[in-house]
Structure formats: C-alpha cells, structure tokens
Amino acid sequence: MASTAGFAAVFYSEPAALGLLANVVSAFLLCLQNFAVAHTGLRPQGAEDILAGVHLILIGGFVQLLAGFLAFRKYDHLGGAAFLTFSALWSSYGATRIIAAAHPSLQNITLPSGNASQLLPTGMAHLSASQSAVAGLVAYISISFILSFCSATVNYIMPFIFGAIALALVFEAVALFGQWALVVSGVIELVIVMCGLYGAVALLFKGITQRYVLPGFGHPLFNVLLLGSAQKSSSKAIGEEKKKNTKYAEPMALGNICDTVSPFLFAFYFFGYMKNFCVGAAWISIISSCQLLSSFYSYLRGDVYYTTKFGVHSLYWLVMSWEEFTLTTFLGLPKAQESRLGMFGGWFFLAIACMLFLMSTHKDTLEMLQNASFIILTTASIHQIPMPGAYLFLGAACSLCTALSMYATFASLINSIGEKALIPVGVQAMSSSALQTTLMAAKTCFTRSKDFPSGTSAEVPDALFYICNGLAAVSAIQGSFSDPSRQQLSIPSVLIPGAIMQLYVCRIQVQGGRRFGCILPFCYAAFWGAWTWLRFAGHLLNIGEGNSEGFTAGSIAFLVLNAFLIILASSFNVVLLCLTLAMELLTICFLLFTLENLPLPFESEFQVNLVLKLSPIDCVVMLSIFSIICFYGATASLANSMFGKDLMMMGPPLFTAESSKKDTEDPPPCICPKSHCTSGLRTIADLLNTGAVCGVPTDTVYALAASCKHPQAIEKVYRIKDRPQEKPICIFISNLDQLRAAAPPISPLLWEFMENVYPGGIGCIIKKGEWLKKLGVGAGYSRVGTQDSIMIRVPDLTVLVHLIDMTGPLAITSANPSGEVDSTHHDMVISRLGHKLEGVLCDGESDEVVASTVVNCTKIDESGITIVREGCIPAGKVMQIFESVKNRAV
C-alpha cells in the first residue's frame, strides 16, 4: 500500500509541552548552580561543570530538538523555529561548560606565533575561553527578544517565557565577568521554571481534551494583523509556491536565525575580541547543524532554492569556523598568512554566492540584499587577501549579514504567522518569466532547436551535490604540497563539503527515494575523505612512504566502482557523465600518488618532461575541470528544479533503459482522466450526474464524491469505505454565493466567520433545514449530515470548484478505507479503491497529508465555536480568526 510522506499534523498532539519542559529543566539547573555560586563564592569546576554541560546538552538540547522536529511537522512556524533555536542555545552553553572544564589551559592560552587577536588595540583585554561565549549569548539574546515579540501574536504565555530567557541570558553574560549578576539570573530562571511549567500543563490538558482548559493559549496578546497590511507589491514573491504547502512549517525563519548567530560570533572574532576560536567553533557547529535542518525542511516542502541556500550557508559557516579553529589552536597568524596564499576554496564560495544572487532576482528585495551581503562576505574570505585587512573586512561583512538576517528573521516569522506579507520585504527585481528567459538564452543559442533532447529532470538535492564536490575539488588544489601548515588549514575545506556534507545530501536523496542518487554522494564522500586523510593529514597521522598500501587498494576498488557509476550516469545526462569521468581520472591521480609514482611538484608546476615521462594527467588541471563541471551542474540543477523546466542544458542520456512498460501494464480498474483537461472534468461530471462514485482531488487530500441528487450513490460511498453509518458525510459547494441564494437562517456573526474561512481547509457545521433543498441537495437530503446539522465546505481548488459547478453540491468524504491513512495521490486512490469506483480524476500529489479542520458553529452566537477535528488548519489559527471576527462584530 502506498504511504504518505509522514503522519498527519494532527497526530503530533502538542510538542510545545515537551519544548517548554526542556527549557524548564535547563533553567532550573542553571538556577541551582547560580544560587550555589552566589552563596559559596566558588564556581563549579572539573567534573561538576562537565556534568552540568552534559545535562544541558541532553535535556535542553536533544529533548528540545525533538520538540522542534514535531513542531515543524505540526505546521507550527513559531514553535519549530523557537525550540530548535533554544536547542542550539542550551547545547552550545553546555559545550562551553565542558570545554572550559576539560581544557582549563584554554583560559590563558598563548599561541606560538601570534593570532587574530593581535588586531586588538594595545592594552585591550582578551576574553577567556568561557568568557568568549558572551558573543554567542548576545546573539541569542537578540533572537530571544524577537521570538518573545512574535509569540505575543500567538498566545500570552510564551512571550513571558521567551522574554525571561532573553533576560536570563543577559545576566548570564554579565555573570561571566562579575558574580553579582548570578542572583538576578537565578531569580529570572525561576520565572522561566514557573511560567514554563504552567504552559506545559496547559498544553498537556489541551492535547488530552482537544480544547483549551487553562487560559493562556488560543488567544494572542495582540492580533498579528495589527503589525501592518499585506504588501501588494511583494505578494507574488511571498506566494511563489504553486500549491499552498502546510505539510511542514516554513523553515525560513530558522535559517535566518542561524544566519544571525553565526556571523555575529564571527564579527566578535574578526574584530579581535577572542584570542582562541575553540568555543566559537563549537557554537557555530551546533547552530550550523540547525541550519542544515532548515535546509532539510525546505527540501521536504519541495523548495529547492532554500534547500540549496541554507545548505550552502551552513557549509560556509562550518568551513570558516574550523579553519579559524585550526589557525588559532595549532598555527598562528604569521604561518597562516603565507600558507593561505595557495588556497583557492574561497573563490568557489564566491561563485556560488553570485549564482544564488542571480537565482534570487525574481524574489523579494530583502532576499536579494541578503545574497548581496553573502557575496561581500565570501569576497572578504578569499585567502589571497592579506589577513589583517581581511579580518577587518570580514568583521564588517559579518556585521552587515547579522543586521539583514535579524530583520529577515522578524519578517519571516511575522509573515508566516499572519500568512500575509505584513512586514515589508520589498518587490521583485525581475519577474519569474524574465529570469527563465534569461537562463534559457544560452540553451537556445547552443541548440538552435526547441526539440533538443534533454536528460533526466533535475531533483531538489542535485545542486547541493554538485556544490559539495566542486568546493572539495577547488579546495584540494594546492600551490604546493611542501607546506604542512597549508595542508592542515585545507583539511576543513575539503573534508567538510566533500565527505560530511555529502552524507547529508545522501540522506535527502534517500528521503526522495532515488536509488542511484544516494549512491553517488555516498561513494564520493568516501573518496574525498580518503583524499583528505592521505594528502592533507598524512603528515599528522604519520601516513607516508611504506604504509599507504590500504589507500592503494581502496583507490583500485574505487576505480572499479566508479566505472559502474559512469555507466549508470550515462543514462541520466551528459553533465553527470562528465562528472563521473572526471572523477575516474582524479582517482587515477590518487592511485599514482599512493604508488609514489607521481612526484608532488608535478601537481603544482606544469613540467612537460615529467608529463611525457610519467603521466598525461595533471591533477591540478583535472581538479579545475572537475570543479567547473560541478559549478555548471549546480547552476543548471538549481535553475531547472526551481522552475520545473529544462532551462539550462544538462545534455541527453547516451542510452535509455526504456522497456515496453506501456504495452505490458495492466489497464486501470476505472476511468482515470487528467484534471487539467476539460474533457477529463466533463467525463467525471457525467459519471457523477448518472449516480456514480468517483475519486476527486480537493485542496486537502483526495476524496470520494457522489452527487447529492442520487441518494443511492451516497449509500454506495459508505459501502466502498466500510464507513460506519453513524458518521455523517459533508457537502461541498463551489462558492458562498450559492449558500446565500438558499437563504439559510444564519446569523451575521456566522456569515462573517464563513467569509473569512471560505474558501479553504475549514469546514463549518451549521444547523440543517429545508433550505438545503434550495441549495440543490435534492433527494440526498436525508443521506448527508446528521438529523440536525450539516458540514459545508468551499474548497480552495479550481479544478474541484469547476466540477461542482457542473454537477451541483457534492457529498464528500476522504478517499481511504475507514480507519486508514488519507490518500495523498491519485495513484493511492486507484490502487486502494479503484476497483470499486467508476472514475478517478487524476491531479497528482495532494496539497496536504491531512483532511480539513472541522468547526462546530451551531452555537456560535451563544457560546462561540468548537473545534471538532483539527486538520490542516491549526486550531489556534481558527480561534484567532474567530476572535478577530467577533471583535469586529462588537
């Protein structure tokens, strides 16, 4: 049986309770320690500090990480971003405790020959290892205040909790320099404990009873719509997705939060306020992992642009942080200054930054400004710029990135919560069609034919795959292999993208079900890992002449494996084929190196006599060609995936493995017309008008439809689904004007409420009456709804609205056997129920994985509304709409 892409959001109950409890325990632990230190005057050291750090990581970090996962799945924009952010905060703070306790020497470390902190003015004090965490704390203080303000538009418990966390962080930062702030911090942490416990209990009761029992949730401190009116000029940029996607919360706010914290830490470092980047590397590694999660959730939403952007940004912060860690911990400024001149990875980052800027020209102005600041940042990080000047340039660029990302965080949170562009983000610089025309110009110039064959369509993670390999290849190019410092500095820029990040690409390829797609990054991750350990870390691991036989055997095995990958790639497209061929030549270079038949100077200096004598392959040239292929592949994959068209050439497959499937496939068990064809709609409409039962798409999940004019068809729906007779069936109409024409006895408050929720994924239960017959229900009056009430919904799907206009009101229920998961694709309907149906209208994947939210409005004037079933629209959002309508009515 086919399965959905995850459980329905309603199955996840209230993950915010878990997130609040994680904050409660973490705050209580810090509170106890702060009061103890204030009383005794002795700070925790050694094992005590390590245990505190472990508890913060396990409870505040991992437990809250789980809450963030579930909040994203529940379509909770604020909860998902907040809990993953605080998960990173507590994990980072715990890691700082562990580092400071396990390596006390870092408190007063003296580098062998200078470091970045030498940029400080003479006499300025340096921060110790624990005190250097103040940079991260200040960054999270700003984010916590933003989260506190935004949460006030959702409820009035979380603003106090998040605000208290921000104040506690303020005094935790002050306490790193003076113990007097510990008592104040402890008191504020007690407030977090009390408010958090109340909030967790309130949400637990809500999860159990499916209604708000304790006050504090369901009503905001103020309506988010008060923050501004929707920006008409930017509405196109905000609503680019073809279908509204509520399967997962929007991850843009989380990605922007990560782009606020990371450059903020780097700004502190580049301006010289840290003398060692050990703690900074830990903080940035943790927050960059959260940014990978924002990339992953963008992938789950089918958003290739943000999947790539957040993946690239996470990769950049990781590479930069571990380069600076290596520099400050093992090398020093004078050594690094000369060694950096032969490193070229920064140029590939700059090229990718320019490519992201180009792809964002059809988005809002704020997005373009963020990408422009990333171009400035990557320019400043080019290794050929002298370090003293580069560090000041980098500090300024990081400050600019922080400011833009902080505003973007606020805008994305508010706009996601309000589902409108309330905070201005600017207009599009270029229309989507103009950008597509520009990208297609090169293809038209080269092919001069509209019928030029193309390869397999690009998938969402393909761009990241090419970027990771391209960056590893460029970073592997060395001016010379006689500089151990350069080799040591190059380890992060090859190992992180080539091996570690490619495992992430492999994971999302597996998520997408691509069998060949996940093999390629996994194999190439192994190759770049081996390349790094032998060629860059060999002198550190004592790998050299006489003990590299294992690498020799591995390179031979990889040559054979990659030969099979070449054959498979030839059935996809030319770009992928060229990539695998270039990798085969690189593997030969690696093999010759392990056999000690390729002198090291050969890779850095083109010497004709050595080329003729030993090998026709220059590894530097091959790495350069490999990286160029990767850059083009990344650009083409991103462009083609973003617009779902072959805008840039990837080249046709050399051979196809097509078989005569069409001849051997069994015919479908029922009529299956396409939804985009008028003839398909007429076919299904004719079947419904004759009393048939058909599967149809809706704006949520697929449904079974029967005409209300044929009561026997409605009865058949019950038999097809094995649906209990006591469960009523609702009706769909095409617009609210049809309901007005029937003149039901509906109060002005209910009319206004329905005006605000229709069309959409909310169904309203109202009182039943003879007016239904005027609506066109006809003979099916007694078969729909209950004896006293009926649920009516207006779908937000053009195809279904046109169908209803052709048939009249339809009796609708989800297209699944009773008790089983909903159908999210027409193939699921056909495979599960097709043999019992007369037809299925095929519309591809559904907009949602869960049905509509059902609201009982029969007593709306007396006691308000009741959420009968929470579906694709969160209950809090429904209550927010109702309160807004009610306040206007008063």
Tab-separated table of C-alpha atoms in Angstrom, residues 168-585:
chain	number	residue	atom	x	y	z
A	168	ALA	CA	18.361	35.425	31.933
A	169	LEU	CA	20.904	35.300	29.111
A	170	VAL	CA	21.696	38.979	29.674
A	171	PHE	CA	22.641	38.356	33.285
A	172	GLU	CA	24.360	35.036	32.468
A	173	ALA	CA	26.600	37.036	30.141
A	174	VAL	CA	27.224	39.684	32.821
A	175	ALA	CA	27.925	36.936	35.373
A	176	LEU	CA	30.878	35.748	33.275
A	177	PHE	CA	32.618	38.944	34.388
A	178	GLY	CA	31.039	39.547	37.815
A	179	GLN	CA	29.309	37.234	40.291
A	180	TRP	CA	26.752	39.830	41.418
A	181	ALA	CA	24.576	39.041	38.359
A	182	LEU	CA	24.173	35.377	39.350
A	183	VAL	CA	21.371	36.075	41.842
A	184	VAL	CA	19.410	38.163	39.335
A	185	SER	CA	19.874	35.476	36.700
A	186	GLY	CA	18.735	32.811	39.173
A	187	VAL	CA	15.545	34.724	40.005
A	188	ILE	CA	14.707	35.169	36.325
A	189	GLU	CA	15.348	31.473	35.739
A	190	LEU	CA	12.837	30.703	38.483
A	191	VAL	CA	10.304	32.757	36.497
A	192	ILE	CA	11.106	30.601	33.452
A	193	VAL	CA	10.514	27.478	35.564
A	194	MET	CA	7.133	28.640	36.870
A	195	CYS	CA	5.808	30.020	33.580
A	196	GLY	CA	7.163	27.034	31.655
A	197	LEU	CA	5.536	24.528	33.999
A	198	TYR	CA	2.196	26.287	33.715
A	199	GLY	CA	2.469	26.424	29.939
A	200	ALA	CA	3.397	22.743	29.700
A	201	VAL	CA	0.458	21.720	31.909
A	202	ALA	CA	-1.934	23.903	29.896
A	203	LEU	CA	-0.772	22.329	26.642
A	204	LEU	CA	-0.953	18.823	28.078
A	205	PHE	CA	-4.582	19.400	29.063
A	206	LYS	CA	-5.248	20.814	25.621
A	207	GLY	CA	-3.680	17.757	23.983
A	208	ILE	CA	-5.702	15.374	26.124
A	209	THR	CA	-9.071	17.138	25.908
A	210	GLN	CA	-8.615	18.697	22.428
A	211	ARG	CA	-9.722	22.046	23.806
A	212	TYR	CA	-8.199	24.830	25.829
A	213	VAL	CA	-8.879	24.152	29.508
A	214	LEU	CA	-6.425	26.577	31.142
A	215	PRO	CA	-6.111	30.160	29.911
A	216	GLY	CA	-3.003	31.374	28.175
A	217	PHE	CA	-3.197	29.638	24.814
A	218	GLY	CA	-5.566	30.113	21.906
A	219	HIS	CA	-5.701	33.902	22.374
A	220	PRO	CA	-2.845	36.249	21.429
A	221	LEU	CA	-1.743	39.331	23.342
A	222	PHE	CA	-2.440	41.263	20.152
A	223	ASN	CA	-3.568	40.419	16.655
A	224	VAL	CA	-0.695	39.896	14.244
A	225	LEU	CA	-2.666	41.773	11.563
A	226	LEU	CA	-2.172	44.958	13.592
A	227	LEU	CA	1.507	44.958	12.583
A	228	GLY	CA	0.658	46.129	9.081
A	229	SER	CA	-1.373	45.492	5.986
A	230	ALA	CA	-0.399	42.996	3.351
A	231	GLN	CA	2.161	44.365	0.920
A	232	LYS	CA	0.599	44.027	-2.501
A	233	SER	CA	3.853	44.689	-4.243
A	234	SER	CA	5.545	41.708	-2.695
A	235	SER	CA	2.694	39.259	-2.626
A	236	LYS	CA	3.940	37.463	-5.704
A	237	ALA	CA	7.336	36.947	-4.189
A	238	ILE	CA	5.878	35.571	-0.980
A	239	GLY	CA	3.463	33.202	-2.658
A	240	GLU	CA	5.624	31.601	-5.252
A	241	GLU	CA	4.787	28.008	-4.388
A	242	LYS	CA	2.355	26.551	-6.851
A	243	LYS	CA	0.379	24.950	-4.078
A	244	LYS	CA	-0.003	26.062	-0.515
A	245	ASN	CA	2.176	23.683	1.470
A	246	THR	CA	1.109	23.034	5.044
A	247	LYS	CA	2.744	19.640	5.441
A	248	TYR	CA	5.635	21.272	7.287
A	249	ALA	CA	6.109	24.672	8.877
A	250	GLU	CA	8.113	27.228	6.943
A	251	PRO	CA	11.832	26.907	7.827
A	252	MET	CA	12.937	30.317	6.532
A	253	ALA	CA	12.846	31.913	9.990
A	254	LEU	CA	15.087	29.190	11.424
A	255	GLY	CA	17.545	29.579	8.558
A	256	ASN	CA	17.649	33.351	9.109
A	257	ILE	CA	18.186	32.858	12.838
A	258	CYS	CA	21.220	30.715	12.048
A	259	ASP	CA	22.457	33.396	9.649
A	260	THR	CA	22.182	35.860	12.542
A	261	VAL	CA	24.042	33.879	15.194
A	262	SER	CA	26.959	32.621	13.064
A	263	PRO	CA	28.106	35.978	11.599
A	264	PHE	CA	27.594	37.628	14.995
A	265	LEU	CA	30.102	35.220	16.536
A	266	PHE	CA	32.494	35.739	13.650
A	267	ALA	CA	32.194	39.524	13.954
A	268	PHE	CA	33.345	39.304	17.579
A	269	TYR	CA	36.269	37.161	16.496
A	270	PHE	CA	37.327	39.125	13.431
A	271	PHE	CA	37.270	42.385	15.381
A	272	GLY	CA	39.696	40.720	17.787
A	273	TYR	CA	37.655	40.101	20.942
A	274	MET	CA	38.507	36.374	21.041
A	275	LYS	CA	42.032	35.045	21.221
A	276	ASN	CA	41.002	31.442	20.519
A	277	PHE	CA	38.154	30.165	18.364
A	278	CYS	CA	37.694	26.833	20.132
A	279	VAL	CA	34.426	27.857	21.817
A	280	GLY	CA	33.317	29.753	18.715
A	281	ALA	CA	33.796	26.669	16.542
A	282	ALA	CA	31.599	24.648	18.913
A	283	TRP	CA	28.817	27.263	18.899
A	284	ILE	CA	28.886	27.678	15.126
A	285	SER	CA	28.974	23.915	14.509
A	286	ILE	CA	25.818	23.493	16.584
A	287	ILE	CA	23.880	26.375	15.027
A	288	SER	CA	25.034	25.302	11.549
A	289	SER	CA	23.518	21.884	12.232
A	290	CYS	CA	20.223	23.670	12.869
A	291	GLN	CA	20.652	25.452	9.560
A	292	LEU	CA	21.010	22.057	7.907
A	293	LEU	CA	17.645	21.195	9.444
A	294	SER	CA	16.129	24.308	7.873
A	295	SER	CA	17.596	23.106	4.575
A	296	PHE	CA	16.101	19.656	5.175
A	297	TYR	CA	12.630	21.001	5.941
A	298	SER	CA	12.859	23.204	2.852
A	299	TYR	CA	13.533	20.007	0.921
A	300	LEU	CA	10.508	18.328	2.476
A	301	ARG	CA	8.440	21.297	1.329
A	302	GLY	CA	9.868	20.886	-2.191
A	303	ASP	CA	11.621	24.281	-2.080
A	304	VAL	CA	14.893	23.776	-3.962
A	305	TYR	CA	16.071	27.367	-3.548
A	306	TYR	CA	16.053	27.421	0.253
A	307	THR	CA	17.281	23.824	0.392
A	308	THR	CA	20.355	24.947	-1.519
A	309	LYS	CA	20.787	28.347	0.117
A	310	PHE	CA	20.653	27.132	3.712
A	311	GLY	CA	22.821	24.144	2.831
A	312	VAL	CA	25.464	26.432	1.297
A	313	HIS	CA	25.352	28.852	4.235
A	314	SER	CA	25.690	26.026	6.748
A	315	LEU	CA	28.630	24.673	4.749
A	316	TYR	CA	30.289	28.104	4.659
A	317	TRP	CA	29.988	28.685	8.416
A	318	LEU	CA	31.315	25.206	9.188
A	319	VAL	CA	34.323	25.520	6.888
A	320	MET	CA	35.156	29.019	8.126
A	321	SER	CA	34.818	28.112	11.807
A	322	TRP	CA	37.051	25.061	11.627
A	323	GLU	CA	39.638	26.898	9.536
A	324	GLU	CA	39.842	29.588	12.214
A	325	PHE	CA	39.913	26.933	14.942
A	326	THR	CA	42.882	25.289	13.211
A	327	LEU	CA	44.581	28.642	12.791
A	328	THR	CA	44.168	29.835	16.388
A	329	THR	CA	44.761	26.493	18.092
A	330	PHE	CA	47.583	24.962	16.058
A	331	LEU	CA	49.172	27.582	13.821
A	332	GLY	CA	49.204	31.346	14.225
A	333	LEU	CA	48.872	34.468	12.143
A	334	PRO	CA	52.375	34.646	10.549
A	335	LYS	CA	52.353	30.991	9.464
A	336	ALA	CA	48.783	31.155	8.216
A	337	GLN	CA	49.372	34.383	6.308
A	338	GLU	CA	51.842	32.766	3.932
A	339	SER	CA	50.095	29.397	3.788
A	340	ARG	CA	46.702	30.889	2.863
A	341	LEU	CA	48.043	32.320	-0.391
A	342	GLY	CA	47.954	28.878	-2.014
A	343	MET	CA	44.336	28.088	-1.007
A	344	PHE	CA	41.527	28.624	-3.508
A	345	GLY	CA	38.321	27.343	-1.892
A	346	GLY	CA	37.071	30.883	-1.221
A	347	TRP	CA	36.753	31.536	-4.953
A	348	PHE	CA	34.249	28.705	-5.348
A	349	PHE	CA	32.179	30.066	-2.451
A	350	LEU	CA	32.173	33.450	-4.203
A	351	ALA	CA	30.985	31.865	-7.466
A	352	ILE	CA	28.167	30.048	-5.644
A	353	ALA	CA	27.187	33.253	-3.824
A	354	CYS	CA	26.873	35.035	-7.181
A	355	MET	CA	24.800	32.153	-8.527
A	356	LEU	CA	22.407	32.343	-5.543
A	357	PHE	CA	22.096	36.088	-6.084
A	358	LEU	CA	21.149	35.511	-9.727
A	359	MET	CA	18.532	32.925	-8.753
A	360	SER	CA	17.024	35.302	-6.173
A	361	THR	CA	16.421	38.155	-8.614
A	362	HIS	CA	12.804	37.031	-9.018
A	363	LYS	CA	12.287	37.036	-5.248
A	364	ASP	CA	11.826	39.962	-2.856
A	365	THR	CA	14.335	42.744	-2.293
A	366	LEU	CA	15.258	41.546	1.188
A	367	GLU	CA	16.304	38.164	-0.186
A	368	MET	CA	18.460	39.845	-2.800
A	369	LEU	CA	20.094	42.062	-0.171
A	370	GLN	CA	20.902	39.010	1.935
A	371	ASN	CA	22.513	37.318	-1.049
A	372	ALA	CA	24.416	40.504	-1.900
A	373	SER	CA	25.789	40.600	1.657
A	374	PHE	CA	26.821	36.964	1.280
A	375	ILE	CA	28.743	37.924	-1.875
A	376	ILE	CA	30.570	40.612	0.125
A	377	LEU	CA	31.291	38.093	2.876
A	378	THR	CA	32.667	35.450	0.519
A	379	THR	CA	34.753	38.099	-1.232
A	380	ALA	CA	36.285	39.088	2.091
A	381	SER	CA	37.099	35.467	2.898
A	382	ILE	CA	39.202	34.881	-0.227
A	383	HIS	CA	42.511	33.562	1.049
A	384	GLN	CA	44.708	35.760	-1.140
A	385	ILE	CA	43.676	38.928	0.778
A	386	PRO	CA	46.263	39.786	3.493
A	387	MET	CA	44.909	38.681	6.862
A	388	PRO	CA	44.975	41.912	8.937
A	389	GLY	CA	42.966	43.782	6.308
A	390	ALA	CA	40.834	40.744	5.513
A	391	TYR	CA	39.821	40.344	9.169
A	392	LEU	CA	38.551	43.902	9.430
A	393	PHE	CA	36.742	43.487	6.093
A	394	LEU	CA	35.258	40.186	7.311
A	395	GLY	CA	34.128	41.746	10.581
A	396	ALA	CA	32.268	44.491	8.739
A	397	ALA	CA	30.734	41.988	6.281
A	398	CYS	CA	29.601	39.760	9.164
A	399	SER	CA	28.002	42.753	10.880
A	400	LEU	CA	26.059	43.546	7.700
A	401	CYS	CA	24.922	39.909	7.384
A	402	THR	CA	23.814	39.900	11.028
A	403	ALA	CA	21.705	43.042	10.646
A	404	LEU	CA	19.973	41.840	7.470
A	405	SER	CA	19.373	38.339	8.836
A	406	MET	CA	17.925	39.702	12.071
A	407	TYR	CA	15.378	41.756	10.138
A	408	ALA	CA	14.675	38.789	7.867
A	409	THR	CA	14.064	36.625	10.951
A	410	PHE	CA	11.460	39.046	12.272
A	411	ALA	CA	9.817	39.488	8.859
A	412	SER	CA	9.672	35.770	8.054
A	413	LEU	CA	8.209	34.881	11.457
A	414	ILE	CA	5.507	37.551	11.390
A	415	ASN	CA	4.631	36.937	7.739
A	416	SER	CA	4.464	33.167	8.323
A	417	ILE	CA	2.239	33.534	11.394
A	418	GLY	CA	-0.049	36.033	9.672
A	419	GLU	CA	0.136	34.180	6.330
A	420	LYS	CA	0.446	37.606	4.715
A	421	ALA	CA	3.297	39.971	3.870
A	422	LEU	CA	2.725	42.171	6.923
A	423	ILE	CA	6.359	43.190	7.335
A	424	PRO	CA	7.738	44.784	4.139
A	425	VAL	CA	10.353	42.716	2.319
A	426	GLY	CA	10.458	44.641	-0.943
A	427	VAL	CA	9.450	43.919	-4.505
A	428	GLN	CA	10.766	41.614	-7.182
A	429	ALA	CA	13.647	42.976	-9.217
A	430	MET	CA	12.776	40.679	-12.110
A	431	SER	CA	9.721	38.667	-12.968
A	432	SER	CA	9.928	34.904	-12.906
A	433	SER	CA	9.306	34.691	-16.648
A	434	ALA	CA	12.088	37.211	-17.379
A	435	LEU	CA	14.581	35.194	-15.323
A	436	GLN	CA	13.557	31.998	-17.094
A	437	THR	CA	14.009	33.675	-20.460
A	438	THR	CA	17.487	34.831	-19.437
A	439	LEU	CA	18.513	31.373	-18.257
A	440	MET	CA	17.136	29.764	-21.388
A	441	ALA	CA	19.027	32.149	-23.710
A	442	ALA	CA	22.257	30.142	-23.566
A	443	LYS	CA	20.424	26.899	-24.289
A	444	THR	CA	18.662	28.447	-27.288
A	445	CYS	CA	21.960	29.828	-28.589
A	446	PHE	CA	23.723	26.475	-28.434
A	447	THR	CA	20.955	24.126	-29.541
A	448	ARG	CA	19.064	26.338	-32.028
A	449	SER	CA	16.327	23.768	-31.733
A	450	LYS	CA	13.373	23.502	-29.409
A	451	ASP	CA	13.398	19.728	-29.771
A	452	PHE	CA	16.904	19.231	-28.414
A	453	PRO	CA	16.734	16.125	-26.225
A	454	SER	CA	17.269	16.601	-22.505
A	455	GLY	CA	18.385	14.245	-19.783
A	456	THR	CA	16.526	13.245	-16.666
A	457	SER	CA	14.924	16.143	-14.848
A	458	ALA	CA	16.904	17.756	-12.036
A	459	GLU	CA	15.946	16.852	-8.486
A	460	VAL	CA	15.936	19.096	-5.427
A	461	PRO	CA	19.238	17.944	-3.830
A	462	ASP	CA	21.253	17.786	-7.080
A	463	ALA	CA	22.539	21.360	-6.757
A	464	LEU	CA	23.948	20.659	-3.298
A	465	PHE	CA	25.629	17.504	-4.591
A	466	TYR	CA	27.462	19.454	-7.285
A	467	ILE	CA	28.354	22.272	-4.874
A	468	CYS	CA	29.877	19.919	-2.307
A	469	ASN	CA	32.033	18.165	-4.884
A	470	GLY	CA	33.043	21.400	-6.587
A	471	LEU	CA	34.127	23.048	-3.343
A	472	ALA	CA	36.113	19.972	-2.301
A	473	ALA	CA	37.866	19.911	-5.683
A	474	VAL	CA	38.798	23.604	-5.669
A	475	SER	CA	39.982	23.383	-2.065
A	476	ALA	CA	42.111	20.361	-2.979
A	477	ILE	CA	44.078	22.494	-5.460
A	478	GLN	CA	47.303	23.481	-3.733
A	479	GLY	CA	50.012	25.885	-4.780
A	480	SER	CA	52.458	23.342	-3.378
A	481	PHE	CA	52.421	20.275	-1.142
A	482	SER	CA	55.602	21.269	0.633
A	483	ASP	CA	53.767	23.448	3.164
A	484	PRO	CA	52.392	21.412	6.131
A	485	SER	CA	50.564	24.467	7.503
A	486	ARG	CA	48.634	24.893	4.268
A	487	GLN	CA	47.741	21.210	4.234
A	488	GLN	CA	46.461	21.465	7.798
A	489	LEU	CA	44.407	24.586	7.022
A	490	SER	CA	42.915	22.863	3.940
A	491	ILE	CA	41.506	19.894	5.876
A	492	PRO	CA	38.156	21.564	6.819
A	493	SER	CA	37.524	22.972	3.324
A	494	VAL	CA	37.903	19.525	1.713
A	495	LEU	CA	36.658	17.179	4.426
A	496	ILE	CA	33.502	19.081	5.441
A	497	PRO	CA	31.968	19.610	1.962
A	498	GLY	CA	33.463	16.552	0.290
A	499	ALA	CA	32.696	13.977	2.997
A	500	ILE	CA	30.495	15.267	5.824
A	501	MET	CA	28.081	17.460	3.857
A	502	GLN	CA	27.740	14.843	1.131
A	503	LEU	CA	26.388	12.429	3.718
A	504	TYR	CA	23.604	14.967	4.301
A	505	VAL	CA	22.995	15.090	0.529
A	506	CYS	CA	22.895	11.299	0.558
A	507	ARG	CA	20.283	11.421	3.333
A	508	ILE	CA	17.912	13.681	1.443
A	509	GLN	CA	18.416	11.627	-1.708
A	510	VAL	CA	17.293	8.589	0.284
A	511	GLN	CA	14.320	10.596	1.592
A	512	GLY	CA	13.336	11.243	-2.009
A	513	GLY	CA	13.534	7.551	-2.881
A	514	ARG	CA	16.245	7.975	-5.535
A	515	ARG	CA	18.201	4.741	-5.646
A	516	PHE	CA	21.098	5.919	-7.832
A	517	GLY	CA	21.038	9.438	-6.422
A	518	CYS	CA	22.057	8.361	-2.915
A	519	ILE	CA	24.835	6.018	-4.104
A	520	LEU	CA	26.784	8.754	-5.880
A	521	PRO	CA	27.224	11.192	-2.942
A	522	PHE	CA	27.940	8.309	-0.567
A	523	CYS	CA	30.753	6.941	-2.763
A	524	TYR	CA	32.218	10.378	-3.438
A	525	ALA	CA	32.099	11.205	0.275
A	526	ALA	CA	34.370	8.201	0.848
A	527	PHE	CA	36.722	9.372	-1.909
A	528	TRP	CA	37.139	12.911	-0.542
A	529	GLY	CA	37.535	11.554	2.970
A	530	ALA	CA	40.403	9.322	1.834
A	531	TRP	CA	41.917	12.175	-0.209
A	532	THR	CA	41.901	14.432	2.874
A	533	TRP	CA	43.421	11.961	5.288
A	534	LEU	CA	46.252	10.912	2.963
A	535	ARG	CA	47.162	14.122	1.161
A	536	PHE	CA	46.454	16.751	3.827
A	537	ALA	CA	46.500	14.926	7.160
A	538	GLY	CA	49.061	12.278	6.241
A	539	HIS	CA	51.903	14.142	7.930
A	540	LEU	CA	49.792	14.466	11.102
A	541	LEU	CA	48.799	10.781	11.128
A	542	ASN	CA	52.244	9.506	10.137
A	543	ILE	CA	50.954	8.144	6.839
A	544	GLY	CA	53.644	8.182	4.212
A	545	GLU	CA	56.057	6.013	2.335
A	546	GLY	CA	55.703	2.353	3.134
A	547	ASN	CA	52.350	2.465	4.959
A	548	SER	CA	49.845	3.708	2.361
A	549	GLU	CA	49.001	0.292	0.912
A	550	GLY	CA	45.463	0.469	2.211
A	551	PHE	CA	44.851	3.654	0.254
A	552	THR	CA	46.284	1.976	-2.844
A	553	ALA	CA	43.870	-0.927	-2.543
A	554	GLY	CA	40.986	1.450	-1.854
A	555	SER	CA	41.737	3.587	-4.898
A	556	ILE	CA	41.796	0.497	-7.135
A	557	ALA	CA	38.452	-0.619	-5.720
A	558	PHE	CA	37.035	2.871	-6.250
A	559	LEU	CA	38.238	2.873	-9.865
A	560	VAL	CA	36.176	-0.257	-10.498
A	561	LEU	CA	33.165	1.084	-8.601
A	562	ASN	CA	33.258	4.443	-10.371
A	563	ALA	CA	33.356	2.633	-13.729
A	564	PHE	CA	29.910	1.241	-12.924
A	565	LEU	CA	28.793	4.714	-11.816
A	566	ILE	CA	29.915	6.055	-15.207
A	567	ILE	CA	27.696	3.512	-16.951
A	568	LEU	CA	24.741	4.468	-14.763
A	569	ALA	CA	25.398	8.204	-15.190
A	570	SER	CA	25.312	7.817	-18.969
A	571	SER	CA	21.611	7.014	-18.695
A	572	PHE	CA	20.920	10.318	-16.903
A	573	ASN	CA	22.576	13.302	-18.588
A	574	VAL	CA	25.858	14.484	-20.071
A	575	VAL	CA	26.828	16.708	-17.129
A	576	LEU	CA	26.638	13.821	-14.668
A	577	LEU	CA	28.524	11.605	-17.102
A	578	CYS	CA	31.326	14.177	-17.428
A	579	LEU	CA	31.479	14.448	-13.640
A	580	THR	CA	31.933	10.705	-13.170
A	581	LEU	CA	34.532	10.570	-15.956
A	582	ALA	CA	36.498	13.384	-14.320
A	583	MET	CA	36.269	11.562	-11.016
A	584	GLU	CA	37.745	8.468	-12.660
A	585	LEU	CA	40.759	10.484	-13.799
